[in-house]
Amino acid sequence: MEPRRDPRGALVRPYAVTRGRTEPSRDIALEAVMSATPTQAAEARFAGYDKYRIATVCEGRAQSLAEIAAYTRMPLGVTRVLVADMVAESLLTLHTAAPATGYEERMNLLGRVLSGLREL
């Protein structure tokens, strides 16, 4: 999937895209996966150019937060703020298998995944 180039180029500063916000409305992990249905992608068209770009990246295939930032070529912080807004507005669906309790359990999960990969 070839990302479309932003016609605005480098004219728009990242803080202008997020309206000056640097913190997302909810914490979304880098490995969290988002997807968009065709209906959500169509609705995102009216939410702004950047949100529409994110929705089109997630429409055909679920993407992690890090992948979305890479495909759209937006800074990770900006992507995190916009994706959190889109999840709150039901323009993206958040799929996460990570435990909601904390860092220690997430590290245990990642350790089990790593040992499973090594056994392959």
PDB file of C-alpha atoms in Angstrom:
ATOM      1  CA  MET A   1       0.000   0.000   0.000  1.00  0.00           C
ATOM      2  CA  GLU A   2       1.645   3.202  -1.158  1.00  0.00           C
ATOM      3  CA  PRO A   3       0.805   6.137   1.149  1.00  0.00           C
ATOM      4  CA  ARG A   4      -0.510   9.229  -0.540  1.00  0.00           C
ATOM      5  CA  ARG A   5       1.624  12.331  -0.334  1.00  0.00           C
ATOM      6  CA  ASP A   6       0.372  15.212   1.750  1.00  0.00           C
ATOM      7  CA  PRO A   7      -0.253  18.139  -0.636  1.00  0.00           C
ATOM      8  CA  ARG A   8       0.367  20.567   2.220  1.00  0.00           C
ATOM      9  CA  GLY A   9       3.974  19.444   2.428  1.00  0.00           C
ATOM     10  CA  ALA A  10       5.850  20.693   5.479  1.00  0.00           C
ATOM     11  CA  LEU A  11       3.811  23.883   5.728  1.00  0.00           C
ATOM     12  CA  VAL A  12       1.646  22.716   8.644  1.00  0.00           C
ATOM     13  CA  ARG A  13       3.316  22.276  12.010  1.00  0.00           C
ATOM     14  CA  PRO A  14       2.388  19.138  13.989  1.00  0.00           C
ATOM     15  CA  TYR A  15       0.874  21.123  16.868  1.00  0.00           C
ATOM     16  CA  ALA A  16      -1.514  22.778  14.407  1.00  0.00           C
ATOM     17  CA  VAL A  17      -2.861  19.382  13.325  1.00  0.00           C
ATOM     18  CA  THR A  18      -3.698  18.492  16.940  1.00  0.00           C
ATOM     19  CA  ARG A  19      -4.829  22.027  17.831  1.00  0.00           C
ATOM     20  CA  GLY A  20      -1.968  22.417  20.264  1.00  0.00           C
ATOM     21  CA  ARG A  21      -2.635  19.204  22.201  1.00  0.00           C
ATOM     22  CA  THR A  22       0.343  17.000  22.989  1.00  0.00           C
ATOM     23  CA  GLU A  23      -1.398  14.354  25.111  1.00  0.00           C
ATOM     24  CA  PRO A  24      -4.044  11.968  23.746  1.00  0.00           C
ATOM     25  CA  SER A  25      -7.473  11.790  25.352  1.00  0.00           C
ATOM     26  CA  ARG A  26      -6.812   8.118  26.175  1.00  0.00           C
ATOM     27  CA  ASP A  27      -3.661   6.047  26.430  1.00  0.00           C
ATOM     28  CA  ILE A  28      -3.181   3.815  23.390  1.00  0.00           C
ATOM     29  CA  ALA A  29      -0.177   1.499  23.268  1.00  0.00           C
ATOM     30  CA  LEU A  30       2.102   1.500  20.222  1.00  0.00           C
ATOM     31  CA  GLU A  31       1.221  -2.124  19.512  1.00  0.00           C
ATOM     32  CA  ALA A  32      -2.540  -1.585  19.845  1.00  0.00           C
ATOM     33  CA  VAL A  33      -4.356  -2.445  16.634  1.00  0.00           C
ATOM     34  CA  MET A  34      -7.030  -0.289  14.991  1.00  0.00           C
ATOM     35  CA  SER A  35      -9.355  -0.986  12.107  1.00  0.00           C
ATOM     36  CA  ALA A  36     -12.003   0.947  10.217  1.00  0.00           C
ATOM     37  CA  THR A  37     -15.090  -0.313   8.453  1.00  0.00           C
ATOM     38  CA  PRO A  38     -16.066   1.233   5.113  1.00  0.00           C
ATOM     39  CA  THR A  39     -18.778   3.178   6.951  1.00  0.00           C
ATOM     40  CA  GLN A  40     -16.287   4.560   9.467  1.00  0.00           C
ATOM     41  CA  ALA A  41     -13.909   5.547   6.662  1.00  0.00           C
ATOM     42  CA  ALA A  42     -16.729   7.335   4.848  1.00  0.00           C
ATOM     43  CA  GLU A  43     -17.666   9.222   8.021  1.00  0.00           C
ATOM     44  CA  ALA A  44     -14.016  10.157   8.625  1.00  0.00           C
ATOM     45  CA  ARG A  45     -14.053  12.099   5.363  1.00  0.00           C
ATOM     46  CA  PHE A  46     -16.028  14.794   7.193  1.00  0.00           C
ATOM     47  CA  ALA A  47     -13.702  14.786  10.234  1.00  0.00           C
ATOM     48  CA  GLY A  48     -10.743  16.334   8.436  1.00  0.00           C
ATOM     49  CA  TYR A  49      -8.001  15.428   6.015  1.00  0.00           C
ATOM     50  CA  ASP A  50      -5.637  13.762   8.499  1.00  0.00           C
ATOM     51  CA  LYS A  51      -8.336  11.669  10.134  1.00  0.00           C
ATOM     52  CA  TYR A  52      -9.543  10.579   6.722  1.00  0.00           C
ATOM     53  CA  ARG A  53      -6.000   9.497   5.803  1.00  0.00           C
ATOM     54  CA  ILE A  54      -5.771   7.428   8.973  1.00  0.00           C
ATOM     55  CA  ALA A  55      -9.165   5.815   8.335  1.00  0.00           C
ATOM     56  CA  THR A  56      -8.229   4.849   4.783  1.00  0.00           C
ATOM     57  CA  VAL A  57      -5.006   3.227   6.018  1.00  0.00           C
ATOM     58  CA  CYS A  58      -7.028   1.162   8.522  1.00  0.00           C
ATOM     59  CA  GLU A  59      -9.977   0.416   6.257  1.00  0.00           C
ATOM     60  CA  GLY A  60      -8.796  -2.690   4.433  1.00  0.00           C
ATOM     61  CA  ARG A  61      -6.473  -4.027   7.110  1.00  0.00           C
ATOM     62  CA  ALA A  62      -5.984  -3.639  10.844  1.00  0.00           C
ATOM     63  CA  GLN A  63      -2.928  -1.513  11.670  1.00  0.00           C
ATOM     64  CA  SER A  64      -0.979  -0.777  14.837  1.00  0.00           C
ATOM     65  CA  LEU A  65      -0.497   2.775  16.021  1.00  0.00           C
ATOM     66  CA  ALA A  66       3.156   2.634  14.937  1.00  0.00           C
ATOM     67  CA  GLU A  67       2.192   1.388  11.447  1.00  0.00           C
ATOM     68  CA  ILE A  68      -0.383   4.144  11.053  1.00  0.00           C
ATOM     69  CA  ALA A  69       2.261   6.772  11.857  1.00  0.00           C
ATOM     70  CA  ALA A  70       4.650   5.194   9.345  1.00  0.00           C
ATOM     71  CA  TYR A  71       2.110   4.865   6.517  1.00  0.00           C
ATOM     72  CA  THR A  72       0.763   8.398   6.940  1.00  0.00           C
ATOM     73  CA  ARG A  73       4.246   9.848   7.553  1.00  0.00           C
ATOM     74  CA  MET A  74       2.979  11.814  10.530  1.00  0.00           C
ATOM     75  CA  PRO A  75       4.917  12.166  13.786  1.00  0.00           C
ATOM     76  CA  LEU A  76       4.015   9.473  16.300  1.00  0.00           C
ATOM     77  CA  GLY A  77       2.792  11.984  18.881  1.00  0.00           C
ATOM     78  CA  VAL A  78       0.422  13.590  16.379  1.00  0.00           C
ATOM     79  CA  THR A  79      -0.819  10.193  15.246  1.00  0.00           C
ATOM     80  CA  ARG A  80      -1.419   9.134  18.843  1.00  0.00           C
ATOM     81  CA  VAL A  81      -3.562  12.206  19.546  1.00  0.00           C
ATOM     82  CA  LEU A  82      -5.578  11.857  16.330  1.00  0.00           C
ATOM     83  CA  VAL A  83      -6.131   8.099  16.737  1.00  0.00           C
ATOM     84  CA  ALA A  84      -7.313   8.571  20.336  1.00  0.00           C
ATOM     85  CA  ASP A  85      -9.781  11.195  19.099  1.00  0.00           C
ATOM     86  CA  MET A  86     -10.962   8.893  16.322  1.00  0.00           C
ATOM     87  CA  VAL A  87     -11.527   5.999  18.735  1.00  0.00           C
ATOM     88  CA  ALA A  88     -13.551   8.333  20.986  1.00  0.00           C
ATOM     89  CA  GLU A  89     -15.572   9.513  17.961  1.00  0.00           C
ATOM     90  CA  SER A  90     -16.145   5.886  16.801  1.00  0.00           C
ATOM     91  CA  LEU A  91     -14.260   6.513  13.563  1.00  0.00           C
ATOM     92  CA  LEU A  92     -11.818   3.700  14.411  1.00  0.00           C
ATOM     93  CA  THR A  93     -12.251   0.447  16.302  1.00  0.00           C
ATOM     94  CA  LEU A  94      -9.566  -0.310  18.884  1.00  0.00           C
ATOM     95  CA  HIS A  95      -8.572  -3.972  19.256  1.00  0.00           C
ATOM     96  CA  THR A  96      -6.258  -4.744  22.133  1.00  0.00           C
ATOM     97  CA  ALA A  97      -5.188  -7.979  23.794  1.00  0.00           C
ATOM     98  CA  ALA A  98      -3.005  -6.257  26.352  1.00  0.00           C
ATOM     99  CA  PRO A  99      -4.131  -6.487  29.978  1.00  0.00           C
ATOM    100  CA  ALA A 100      -5.585  -3.273  31.323  1.00  0.00           C
ATOM    101  CA  THR A 101      -3.906  -3.551  34.733  1.00  0.00           C
ATOM    102  CA  GLY A 102      -0.380  -2.397  34.170  1.00  0.00           C
ATOM    103  CA  TYR A 103       3.173  -2.461  32.997  1.00  0.00           C
ATOM    104  CA  GLU A 104       4.244  -5.670  34.742  1.00  0.00           C
ATOM    105  CA  GLU A 105       1.558  -7.813  33.112  1.00  0.00           C
ATOM    106  CA  ARG A 106       2.288  -6.309  29.690  1.00  0.00           C
ATOM    107  CA  MET A 107       5.966  -7.152  30.086  1.00  0.00           C
ATOM    108  CA  ASN A 108       5.052 -10.731  31.077  1.00  0.00           C
ATOM    109  CA  LEU A 109       2.887 -11.015  27.959  1.00  0.00           C
ATOM    110  CA  LEU A 110       5.704  -9.731  25.748  1.00  0.00           C
ATOM    111  CA  GLY A 111       8.123 -12.163  27.405  1.00  0.00           C
ATOM    112  CA  ARG A 112       5.795 -15.097  26.676  1.00  0.00           C
ATOM    113  CA  VAL A 113       5.457 -13.970  23.053  1.00  0.00           C
ATOM    114  CA  LEU A 114       9.245 -13.704  22.725  1.00  0.00           C
ATOM    115  CA  SER A 115       9.850 -17.171  24.172  1.00  0.00           C
ATOM    116  CA  GLY A 116       7.157 -18.590  21.872  1.00  0.00           C
ATOM    117  CA  LEU A 117       8.871 -17.043  18.872  1.00  0.00           C
ATOM    118  CA  ARG A 118      12.206 -18.467  19.932  1.00  0.00           C
ATOM    119  CA  GLU A 119      10.681 -21.962  20.118  1.00  0.00           C
ATOM    120  CA  LEU A 120       9.629 -21.693  16.473  1.00  0.00           C
TER     121      LEU A 120
END
